[in-house]
Short mmCIF file of C-alpha atoms in Angstrom, two decimals:
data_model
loop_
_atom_site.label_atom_id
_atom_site.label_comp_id
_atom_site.label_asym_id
_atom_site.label_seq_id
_atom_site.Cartn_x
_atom_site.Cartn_y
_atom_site.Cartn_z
CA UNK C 1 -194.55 30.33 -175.95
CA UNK C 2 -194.16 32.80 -172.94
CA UNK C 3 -194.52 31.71 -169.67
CA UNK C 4 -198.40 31.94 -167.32
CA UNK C 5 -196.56 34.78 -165.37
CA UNK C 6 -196.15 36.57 -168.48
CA UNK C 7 -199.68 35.82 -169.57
CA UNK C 8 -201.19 37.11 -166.64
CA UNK C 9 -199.52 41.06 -166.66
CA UNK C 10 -200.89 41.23 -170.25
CA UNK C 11 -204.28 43.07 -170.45
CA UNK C 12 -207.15 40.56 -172.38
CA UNK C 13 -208.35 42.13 -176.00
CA UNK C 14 -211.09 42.09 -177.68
CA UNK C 15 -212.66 40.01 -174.70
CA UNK C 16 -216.75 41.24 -175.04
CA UNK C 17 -216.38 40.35 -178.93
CA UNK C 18 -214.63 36.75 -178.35
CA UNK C 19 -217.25 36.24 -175.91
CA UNK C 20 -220.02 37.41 -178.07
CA UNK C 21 -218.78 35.19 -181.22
CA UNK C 22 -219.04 31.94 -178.43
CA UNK C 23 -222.38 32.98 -177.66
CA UNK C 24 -223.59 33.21 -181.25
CA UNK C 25 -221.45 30.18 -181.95
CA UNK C 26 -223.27 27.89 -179.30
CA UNK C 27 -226.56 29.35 -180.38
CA UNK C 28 -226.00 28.36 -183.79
CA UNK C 29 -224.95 25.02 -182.57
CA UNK C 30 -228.28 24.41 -180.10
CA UNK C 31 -230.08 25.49 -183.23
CA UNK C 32 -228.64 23.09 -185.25
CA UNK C 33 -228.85 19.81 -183.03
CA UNK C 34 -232.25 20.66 -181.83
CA UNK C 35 -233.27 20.95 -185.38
CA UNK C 36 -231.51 17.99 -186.26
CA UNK C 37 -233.32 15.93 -183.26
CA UNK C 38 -236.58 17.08 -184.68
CA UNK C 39 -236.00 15.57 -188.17
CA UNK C 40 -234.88 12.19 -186.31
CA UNK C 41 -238.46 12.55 -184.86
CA UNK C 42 -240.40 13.31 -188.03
CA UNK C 43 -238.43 10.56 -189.51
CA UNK C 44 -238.79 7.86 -186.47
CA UNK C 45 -242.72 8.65 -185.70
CA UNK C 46 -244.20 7.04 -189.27
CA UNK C 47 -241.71 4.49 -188.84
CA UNK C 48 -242.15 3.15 -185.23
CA UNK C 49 -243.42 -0.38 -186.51
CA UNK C 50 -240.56 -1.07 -189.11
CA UNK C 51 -237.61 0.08 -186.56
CA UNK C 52 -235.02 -1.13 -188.54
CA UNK C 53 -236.10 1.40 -191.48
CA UNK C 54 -235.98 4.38 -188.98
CA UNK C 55 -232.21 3.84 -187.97
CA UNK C 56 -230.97 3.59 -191.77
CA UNK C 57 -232.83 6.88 -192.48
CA UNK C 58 -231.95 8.72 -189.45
CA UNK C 59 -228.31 6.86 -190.29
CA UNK C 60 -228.37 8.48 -193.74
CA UNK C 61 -229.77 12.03 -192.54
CA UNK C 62 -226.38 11.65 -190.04
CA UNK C 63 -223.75 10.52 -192.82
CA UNK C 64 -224.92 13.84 -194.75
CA UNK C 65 -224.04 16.20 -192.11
CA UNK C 66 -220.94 14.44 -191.62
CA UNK C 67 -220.24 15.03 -194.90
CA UNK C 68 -221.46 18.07 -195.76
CA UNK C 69 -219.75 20.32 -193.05
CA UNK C 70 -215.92 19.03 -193.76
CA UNK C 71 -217.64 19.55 -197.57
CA UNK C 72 -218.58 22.65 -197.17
CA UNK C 73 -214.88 23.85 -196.30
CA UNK C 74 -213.38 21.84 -199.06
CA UNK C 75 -215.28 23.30 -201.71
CA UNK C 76 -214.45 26.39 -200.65
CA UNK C 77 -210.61 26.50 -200.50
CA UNK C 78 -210.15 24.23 -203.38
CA UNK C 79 -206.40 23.96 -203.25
CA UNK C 80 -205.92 26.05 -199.77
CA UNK C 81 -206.92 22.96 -197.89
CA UNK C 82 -205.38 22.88 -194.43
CA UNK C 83 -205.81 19.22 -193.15
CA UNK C 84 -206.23 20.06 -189.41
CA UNK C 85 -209.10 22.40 -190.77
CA UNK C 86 -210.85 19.73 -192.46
CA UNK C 87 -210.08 17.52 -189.44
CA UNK C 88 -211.84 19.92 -186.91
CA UNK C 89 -214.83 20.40 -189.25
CA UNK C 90 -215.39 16.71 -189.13
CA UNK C 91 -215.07 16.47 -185.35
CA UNK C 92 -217.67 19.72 -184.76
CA UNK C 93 -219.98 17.42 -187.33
CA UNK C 94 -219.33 14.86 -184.99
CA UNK C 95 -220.41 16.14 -181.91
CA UNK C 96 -223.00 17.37 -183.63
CA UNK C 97 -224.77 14.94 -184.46
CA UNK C 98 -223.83 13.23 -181.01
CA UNK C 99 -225.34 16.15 -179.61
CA UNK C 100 -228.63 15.92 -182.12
CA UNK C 101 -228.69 12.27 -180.84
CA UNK C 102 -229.07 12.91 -177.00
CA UNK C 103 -231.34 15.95 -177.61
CA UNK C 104 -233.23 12.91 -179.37
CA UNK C 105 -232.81 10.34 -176.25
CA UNK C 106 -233.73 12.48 -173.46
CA UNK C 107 -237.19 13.76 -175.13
CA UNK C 108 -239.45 11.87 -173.76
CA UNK C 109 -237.73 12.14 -170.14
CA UNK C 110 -237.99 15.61 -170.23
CA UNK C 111 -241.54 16.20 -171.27
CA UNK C 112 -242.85 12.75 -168.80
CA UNK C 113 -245.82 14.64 -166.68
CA UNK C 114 -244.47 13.00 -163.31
CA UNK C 115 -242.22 13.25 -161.08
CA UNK C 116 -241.12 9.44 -160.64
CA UNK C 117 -237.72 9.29 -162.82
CA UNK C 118 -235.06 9.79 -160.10
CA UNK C 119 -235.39 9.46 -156.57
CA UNK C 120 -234.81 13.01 -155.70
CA UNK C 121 -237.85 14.29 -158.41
CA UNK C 122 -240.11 14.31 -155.90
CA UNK C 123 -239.00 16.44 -153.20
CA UNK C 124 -238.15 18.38 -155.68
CA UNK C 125 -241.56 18.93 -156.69
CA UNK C 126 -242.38 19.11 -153.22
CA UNK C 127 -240.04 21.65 -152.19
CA UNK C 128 -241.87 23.94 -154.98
CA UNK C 129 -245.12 23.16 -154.06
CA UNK C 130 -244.02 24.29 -150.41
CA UNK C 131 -242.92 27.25 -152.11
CA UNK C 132 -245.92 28.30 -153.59
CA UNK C 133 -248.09 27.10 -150.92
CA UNK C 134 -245.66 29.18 -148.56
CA UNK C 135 -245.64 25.90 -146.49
CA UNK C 136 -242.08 25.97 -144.71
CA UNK C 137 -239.18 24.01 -146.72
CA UNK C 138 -238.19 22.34 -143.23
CA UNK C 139 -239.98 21.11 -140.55
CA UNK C 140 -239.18 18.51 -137.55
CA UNK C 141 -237.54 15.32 -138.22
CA UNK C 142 -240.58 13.79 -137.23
CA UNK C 143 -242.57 15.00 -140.04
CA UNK C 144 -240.03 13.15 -142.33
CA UNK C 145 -241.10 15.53 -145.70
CA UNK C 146 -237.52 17.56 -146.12
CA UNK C 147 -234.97 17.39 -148.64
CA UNK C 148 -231.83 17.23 -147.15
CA UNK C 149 -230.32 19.98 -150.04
CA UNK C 150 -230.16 23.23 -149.41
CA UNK C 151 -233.49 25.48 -152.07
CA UNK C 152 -231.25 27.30 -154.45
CA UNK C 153 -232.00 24.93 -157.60
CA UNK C 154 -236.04 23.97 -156.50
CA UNK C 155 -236.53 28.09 -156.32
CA UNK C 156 -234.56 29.29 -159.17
CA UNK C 157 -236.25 26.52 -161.02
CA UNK C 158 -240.01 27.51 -159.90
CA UNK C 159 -238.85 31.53 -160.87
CA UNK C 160 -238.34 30.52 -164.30
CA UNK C 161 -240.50 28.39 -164.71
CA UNK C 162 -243.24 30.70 -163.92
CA UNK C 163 -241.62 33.45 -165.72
CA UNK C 164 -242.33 31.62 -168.73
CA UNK C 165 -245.89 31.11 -167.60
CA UNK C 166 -244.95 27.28 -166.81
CA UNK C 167 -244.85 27.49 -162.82
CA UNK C 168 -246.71 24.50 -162.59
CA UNK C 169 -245.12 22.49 -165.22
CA UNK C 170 -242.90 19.41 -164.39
CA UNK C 171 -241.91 19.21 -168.39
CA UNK C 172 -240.68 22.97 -167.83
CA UNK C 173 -238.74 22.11 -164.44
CA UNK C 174 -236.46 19.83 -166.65
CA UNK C 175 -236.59 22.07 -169.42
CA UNK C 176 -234.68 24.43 -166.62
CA UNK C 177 -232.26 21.73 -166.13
CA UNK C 178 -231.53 21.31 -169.65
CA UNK C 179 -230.95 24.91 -169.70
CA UNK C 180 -228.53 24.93 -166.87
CA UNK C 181 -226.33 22.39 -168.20
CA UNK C 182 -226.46 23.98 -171.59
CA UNK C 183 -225.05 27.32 -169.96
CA UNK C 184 -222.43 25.05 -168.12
CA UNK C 185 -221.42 24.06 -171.42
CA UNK C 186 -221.11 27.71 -173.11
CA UNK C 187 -218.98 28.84 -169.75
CA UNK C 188 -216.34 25.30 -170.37
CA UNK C 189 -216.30 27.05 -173.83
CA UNK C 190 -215.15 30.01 -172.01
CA UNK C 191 -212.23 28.38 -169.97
CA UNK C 192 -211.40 26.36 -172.67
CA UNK C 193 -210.70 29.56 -174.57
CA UNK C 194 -208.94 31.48 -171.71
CA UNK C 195 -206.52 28.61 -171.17
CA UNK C 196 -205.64 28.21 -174.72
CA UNK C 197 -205.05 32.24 -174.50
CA UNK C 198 -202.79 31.66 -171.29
CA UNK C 199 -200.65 28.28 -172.44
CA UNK C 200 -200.30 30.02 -175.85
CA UNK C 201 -201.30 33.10 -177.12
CA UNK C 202 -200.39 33.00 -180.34
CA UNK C 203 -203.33 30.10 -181.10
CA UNK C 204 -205.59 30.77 -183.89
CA UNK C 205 -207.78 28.65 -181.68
CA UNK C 206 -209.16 31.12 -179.39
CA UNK C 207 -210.98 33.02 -182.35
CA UNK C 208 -211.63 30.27 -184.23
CA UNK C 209 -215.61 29.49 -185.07
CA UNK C 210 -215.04 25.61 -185.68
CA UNK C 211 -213.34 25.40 -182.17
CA UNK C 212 -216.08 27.26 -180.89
CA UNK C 213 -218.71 24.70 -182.23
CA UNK C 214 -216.38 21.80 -181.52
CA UNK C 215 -216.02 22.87 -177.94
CA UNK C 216 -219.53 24.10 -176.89
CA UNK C 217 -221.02 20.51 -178.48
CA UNK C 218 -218.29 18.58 -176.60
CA UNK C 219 -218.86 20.33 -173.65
CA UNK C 220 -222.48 19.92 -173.51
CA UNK C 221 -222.26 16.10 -174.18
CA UNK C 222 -219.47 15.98 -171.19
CA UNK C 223 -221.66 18.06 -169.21
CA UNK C 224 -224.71 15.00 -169.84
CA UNK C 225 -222.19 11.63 -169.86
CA UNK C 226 -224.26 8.72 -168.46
CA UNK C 227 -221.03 7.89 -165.94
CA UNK C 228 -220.70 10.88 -164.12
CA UNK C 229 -223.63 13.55 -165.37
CA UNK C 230 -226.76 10.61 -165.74
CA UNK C 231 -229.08 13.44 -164.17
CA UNK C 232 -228.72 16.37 -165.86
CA UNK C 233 -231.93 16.66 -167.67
CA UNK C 234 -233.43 15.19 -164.32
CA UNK C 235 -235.19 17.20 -161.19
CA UNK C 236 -232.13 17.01 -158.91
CA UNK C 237 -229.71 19.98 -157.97
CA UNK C 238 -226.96 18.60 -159.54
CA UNK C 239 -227.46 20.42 -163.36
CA UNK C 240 -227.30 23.99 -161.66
CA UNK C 241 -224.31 22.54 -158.78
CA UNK C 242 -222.32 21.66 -162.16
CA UNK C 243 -223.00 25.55 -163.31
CA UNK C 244 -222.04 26.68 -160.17
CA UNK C 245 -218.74 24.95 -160.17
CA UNK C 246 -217.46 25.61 -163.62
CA UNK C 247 -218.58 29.72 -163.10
CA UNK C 248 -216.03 29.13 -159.98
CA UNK C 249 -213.19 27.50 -162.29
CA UNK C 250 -214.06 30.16 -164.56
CA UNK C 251 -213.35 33.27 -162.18
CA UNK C 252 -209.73 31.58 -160.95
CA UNK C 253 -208.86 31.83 -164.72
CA UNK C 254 -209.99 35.49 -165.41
CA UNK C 255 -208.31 36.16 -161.99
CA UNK C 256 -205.02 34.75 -163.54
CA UNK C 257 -205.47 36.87 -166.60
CA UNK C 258 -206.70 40.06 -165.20
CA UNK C 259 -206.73 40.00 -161.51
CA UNK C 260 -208.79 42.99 -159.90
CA UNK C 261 -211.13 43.64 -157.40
CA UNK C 262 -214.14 42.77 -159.60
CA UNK C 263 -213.59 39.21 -160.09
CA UNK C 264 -212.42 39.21 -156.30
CA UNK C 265 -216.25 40.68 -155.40
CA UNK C 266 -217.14 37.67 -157.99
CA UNK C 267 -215.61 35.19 -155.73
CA UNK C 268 -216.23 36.18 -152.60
CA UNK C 269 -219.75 35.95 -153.66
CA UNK C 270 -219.69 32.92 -155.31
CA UNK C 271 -219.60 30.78 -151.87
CA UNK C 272 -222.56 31.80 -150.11
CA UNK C 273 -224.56 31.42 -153.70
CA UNK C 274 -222.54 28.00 -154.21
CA UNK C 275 -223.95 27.19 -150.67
CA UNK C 276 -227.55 27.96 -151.73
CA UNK C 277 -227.52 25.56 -154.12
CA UNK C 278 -225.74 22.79 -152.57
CA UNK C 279 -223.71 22.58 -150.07
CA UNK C 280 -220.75 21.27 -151.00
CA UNK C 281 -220.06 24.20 -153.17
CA UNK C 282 -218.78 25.71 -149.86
CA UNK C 283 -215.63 24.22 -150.91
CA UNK C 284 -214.75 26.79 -153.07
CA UNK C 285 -214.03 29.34 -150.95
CA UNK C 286 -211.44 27.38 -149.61
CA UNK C 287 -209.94 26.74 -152.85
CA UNK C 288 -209.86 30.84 -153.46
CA UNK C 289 -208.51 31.43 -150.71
CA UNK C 290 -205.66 28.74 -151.05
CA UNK C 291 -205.12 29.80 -154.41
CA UNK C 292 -204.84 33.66 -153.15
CA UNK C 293 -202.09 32.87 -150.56
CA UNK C 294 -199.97 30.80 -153.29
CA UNK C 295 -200.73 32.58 -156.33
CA UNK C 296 -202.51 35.94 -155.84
CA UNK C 297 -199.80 37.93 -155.86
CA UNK C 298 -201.83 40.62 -153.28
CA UNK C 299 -201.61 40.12 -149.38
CA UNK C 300 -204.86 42.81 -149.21
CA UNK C 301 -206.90 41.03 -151.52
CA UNK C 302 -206.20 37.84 -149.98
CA UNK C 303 -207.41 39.05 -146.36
CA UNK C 304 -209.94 41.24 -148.18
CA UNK C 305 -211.71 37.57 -149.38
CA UNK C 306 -210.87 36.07 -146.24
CA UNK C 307 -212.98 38.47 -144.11
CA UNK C 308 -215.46 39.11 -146.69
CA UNK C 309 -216.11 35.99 -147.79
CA UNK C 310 -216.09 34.21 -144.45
CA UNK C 311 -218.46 36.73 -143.34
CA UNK C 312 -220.58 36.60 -146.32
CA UNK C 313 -221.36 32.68 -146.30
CA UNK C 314 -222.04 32.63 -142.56
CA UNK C 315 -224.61 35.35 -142.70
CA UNK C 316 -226.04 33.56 -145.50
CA UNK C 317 -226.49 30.00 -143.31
CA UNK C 318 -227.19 32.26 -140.12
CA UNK C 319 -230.29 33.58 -142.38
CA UNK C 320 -231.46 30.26 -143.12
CA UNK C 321 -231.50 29.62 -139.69
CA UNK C 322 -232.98 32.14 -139.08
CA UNK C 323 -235.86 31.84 -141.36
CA UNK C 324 -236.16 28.09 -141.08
CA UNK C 325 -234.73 27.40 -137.69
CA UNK C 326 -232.92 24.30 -135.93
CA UNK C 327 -234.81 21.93 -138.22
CA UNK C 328 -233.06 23.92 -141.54
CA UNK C 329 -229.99 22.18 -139.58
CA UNK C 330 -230.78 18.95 -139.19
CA UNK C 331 -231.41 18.13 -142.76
CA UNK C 332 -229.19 20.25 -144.45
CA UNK C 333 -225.82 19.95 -142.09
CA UNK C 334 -226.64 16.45 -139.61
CA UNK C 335 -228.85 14.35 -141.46
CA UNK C 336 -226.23 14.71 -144.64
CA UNK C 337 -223.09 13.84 -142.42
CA UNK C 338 -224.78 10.80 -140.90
CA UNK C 339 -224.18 9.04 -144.22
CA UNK C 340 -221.00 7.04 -144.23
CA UNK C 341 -218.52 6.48 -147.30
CA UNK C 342 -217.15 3.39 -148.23
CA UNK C 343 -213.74 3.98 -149.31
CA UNK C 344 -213.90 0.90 -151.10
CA UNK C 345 -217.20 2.05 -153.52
CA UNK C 346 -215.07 5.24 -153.88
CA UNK C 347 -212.06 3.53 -155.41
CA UNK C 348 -214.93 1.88 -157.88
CA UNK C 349 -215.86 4.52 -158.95
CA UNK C 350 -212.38 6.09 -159.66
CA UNK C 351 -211.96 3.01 -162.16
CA UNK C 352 -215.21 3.68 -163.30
CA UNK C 353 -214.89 6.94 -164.65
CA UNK C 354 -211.05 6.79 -165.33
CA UNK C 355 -211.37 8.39 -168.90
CA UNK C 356 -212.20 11.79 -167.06
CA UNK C 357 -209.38 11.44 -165.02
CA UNK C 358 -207.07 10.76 -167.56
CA UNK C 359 -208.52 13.51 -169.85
CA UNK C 360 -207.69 16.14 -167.19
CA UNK C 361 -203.98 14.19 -166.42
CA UNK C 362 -203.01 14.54 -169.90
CA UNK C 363 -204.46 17.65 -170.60
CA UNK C 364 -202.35 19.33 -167.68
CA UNK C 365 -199.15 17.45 -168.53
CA UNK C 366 -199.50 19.11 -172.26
CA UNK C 367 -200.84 22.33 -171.32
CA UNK C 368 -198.25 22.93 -168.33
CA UNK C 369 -195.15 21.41 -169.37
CA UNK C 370 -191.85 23.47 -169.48
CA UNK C 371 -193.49 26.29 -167.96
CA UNK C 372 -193.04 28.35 -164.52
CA UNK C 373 -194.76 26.75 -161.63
CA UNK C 374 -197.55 30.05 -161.90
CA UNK C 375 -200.97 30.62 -161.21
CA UNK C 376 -202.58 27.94 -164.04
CA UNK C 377 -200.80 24.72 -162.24
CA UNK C 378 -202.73 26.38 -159.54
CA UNK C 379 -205.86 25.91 -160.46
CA UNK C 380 -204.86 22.65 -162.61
CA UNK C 381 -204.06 20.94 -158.94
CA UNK C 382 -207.26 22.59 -157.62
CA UNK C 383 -209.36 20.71 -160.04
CA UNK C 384 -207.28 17.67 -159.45
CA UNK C 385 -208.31 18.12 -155.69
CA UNK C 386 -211.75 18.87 -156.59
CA UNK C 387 -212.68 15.75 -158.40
CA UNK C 388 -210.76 13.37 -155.48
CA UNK C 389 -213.25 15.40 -153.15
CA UNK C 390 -215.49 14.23 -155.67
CA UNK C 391 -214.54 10.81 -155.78
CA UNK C 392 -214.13 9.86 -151.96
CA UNK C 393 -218.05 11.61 -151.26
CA UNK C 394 -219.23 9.62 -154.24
CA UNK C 395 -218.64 6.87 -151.75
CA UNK C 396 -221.53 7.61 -150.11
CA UNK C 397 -223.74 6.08 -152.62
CA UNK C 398 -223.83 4.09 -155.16
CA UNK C 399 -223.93 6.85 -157.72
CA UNK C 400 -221.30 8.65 -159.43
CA UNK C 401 -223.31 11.78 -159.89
CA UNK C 402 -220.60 13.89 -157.38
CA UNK C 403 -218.14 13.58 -160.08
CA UNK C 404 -219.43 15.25 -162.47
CA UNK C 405 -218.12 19.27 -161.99
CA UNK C 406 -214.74 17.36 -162.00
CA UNK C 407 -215.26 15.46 -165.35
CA UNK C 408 -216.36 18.86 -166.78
CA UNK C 409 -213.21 20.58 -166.02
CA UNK C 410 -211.52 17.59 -166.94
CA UNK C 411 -212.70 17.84 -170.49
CA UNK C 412 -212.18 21.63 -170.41
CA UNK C 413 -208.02 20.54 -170.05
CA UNK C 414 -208.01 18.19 -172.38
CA UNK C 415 -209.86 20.18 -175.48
CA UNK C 416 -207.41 22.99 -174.65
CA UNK C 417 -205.05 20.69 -175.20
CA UNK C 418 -206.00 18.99 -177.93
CA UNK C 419 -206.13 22.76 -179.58
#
């Protein structure tokens, strides 16, 4: 083991190919649960009346790809066996079929032709129909028919949408979701990776194709948990907010690796594109630049992302004003911080989801033991702040939807650790 310090003055190899092999390696993975989702179907649909029949087969269809994978590697290395081998080829079966199994749940959510599931669906729709109707996103309080988020997820949604000929398509909107939080999951896989690389760099782990599966199918089923992540498939901002956070946890690793002016240009602008999509993701400029003055070793680049980035996101909200006016304002900046948190609903839901916060505990403790107080405790404690944040806004409501960026990153510590 060498210390972070260490880590961070060595230069990353073969980084484009390692990130390459996780691509392919999530690919393969999507493949593989979406096909294995469609059998559950073709099973389940001449079955519908005898329901008891459908969950043995689908049961038995499950058992064999449990088997089969660990199998697979068995038969293979005959007398080479390495237990924690087998071991991790069971657990990627596992979350495989875990995976196959929500792809199977959420189905019919995602292709339902309305936009009635969640609360927030329909101005969601109606922000997009706005859009294409170039009818302004806000107008006067009086008019009461503005979302109080900020248009970054409604318009990158409607771009893609159409871009695949679907502009019109609620289906497709969630479809974009689903796609979202499946590119969250392939960037955990990421930092999962680069912390293993940092805590210990001689880990067979970070090139390792069954911790690449493992991780990316973990990840994804983190990234939809029904405590913290219940709308991710759902027309609500939070899908490409949970992207948006874990691309910022992201850059504060690669800065701790390979610190340099392009991952500085990342970051600085990362906050006015965080604030686009919601606008709490105007935190993390403030966690850069806390992290810079502590642990970025470089007074220029600090001041450099203090000017820049300052100046960035306030052009960006002077813009909106600009193109939407006082009313952009009142439901984006008042009408959100007229809501007042119960302290009390926020401690509930810290019980609630106490598994994330014990992932990401225990994680750090393993991870960050015995070594020099350096730039990866850093960003461990900026998590840990993060998902408090988290926790005290979730008090709001009666939801526990803010915590999920936190629970993410949470179970991006803990896999490293388990590695």
């Amino acid at each position: 083991m060498i210390g972070t310090e260490q880590v961070a003055e060595r230069k990353p190899t073969g980084t484009i190919a390692s990130v390459a092999k996780i691509a392919l390696a999530s690919g393969l993975v999507l493949i593989a649960a979406i096909a294995l989702a469609a059998c559950v179907q073709a099973i389940e649909s001449p079955l519908q009346n005898r329901p008891e029949k459908a969950v043995l087969a689908a049961g038995v269809l499950f058992a064999a790809v449990l088997v089969i994978l660990p199998g697979l590697y068995m038969w293979r290395m005959g007398r080479r066996i390495l237990p924690e081998t087998a071991s991790l080829a069971f657990l990627a079966a596992c979350s495989l079929v875990m995976l196959a199994t929500y792809f199977f749940w959420i189905r019919e959510y995602v292709f339902f032709p309305a936009d009635i599931l969640i609360w927030s669906e329909g101005d969601f729709v109606n922000d997009i129909l706005k859009l294409s109707l170039g009818y302004p996103l806000y107008t006067a309080p009086s008019n009461a028919d503005s979302f109080h988020y900020v248009p970054g997820a409604q318009v990158l949604t409607w771009l893609l949408a159409s871009l695949a000929g679907k502009g019109d398509s609620i289906p497709a909107y969630r479809v974009v979701q689903t796609v979202f939080t499946a590119a969250a999951a392939f960037v955990a896989t990421l930092c999962c990776r680069r912390i293993v690389r940092l805590t210990n760099p001689a880990s067979k782990a970070a090139a390792n194709w069954l911790w690449f599966a493992f991780w990316y199918a973990s990840f994804f089923l983190m990234a939809t948990n029904s405590i913290t992540n219940g709308f991710a498939h759902n027309l609500h901002g939070d899908a490409l907010a949970q992207l948006a956070n874990i691309a910022a946890f992201y850059l504060l690793l690669r800065y701790i690796e390979k610190p340099g002016w392009g991952v500085l240009a990342a970051m600085i602008a990362l906050g006015p594109i965080g604030f686009l999509i919601k606008q709490n993701l105007l935190v993390w400029p403030v966690f850069f630049a806390v992290f810079l003055a502590i642990w970025g070793r470089s007074r220029t680049r600090l001041v450099v992302f203090s000017i820049a980035g300052a100046a960035a996101c306030l052009a960006t909200i002077g813009l909106c004003f600009a193109i939407w006016g006082q009313p952009f304002g009142y439901w984006v900046f008042y009408e959100m911080s007229t809501h007042p948190v119960s302290v009390l609903r926020s401690l509930q839901h810290a019980l609630d989801s106490w598994a994330y916060f014990a992932a990401g505990l225990l994680g750090g403790i393993a991870l960050l033991r015995g070594k020099p107080s350096g730039g990866l405790f850093g960003v461990w404690l900026i998590w840990l702040a993060l998902i408090a944040l988290e926790t005290y806004t979730s008090g709001i409501e009666w939801l526990l939807n803010h915590l999920g960026p936190g629970s993410l990153m949470a179970g991006v510590w803990f896999l490293a650790a388990l590695a």
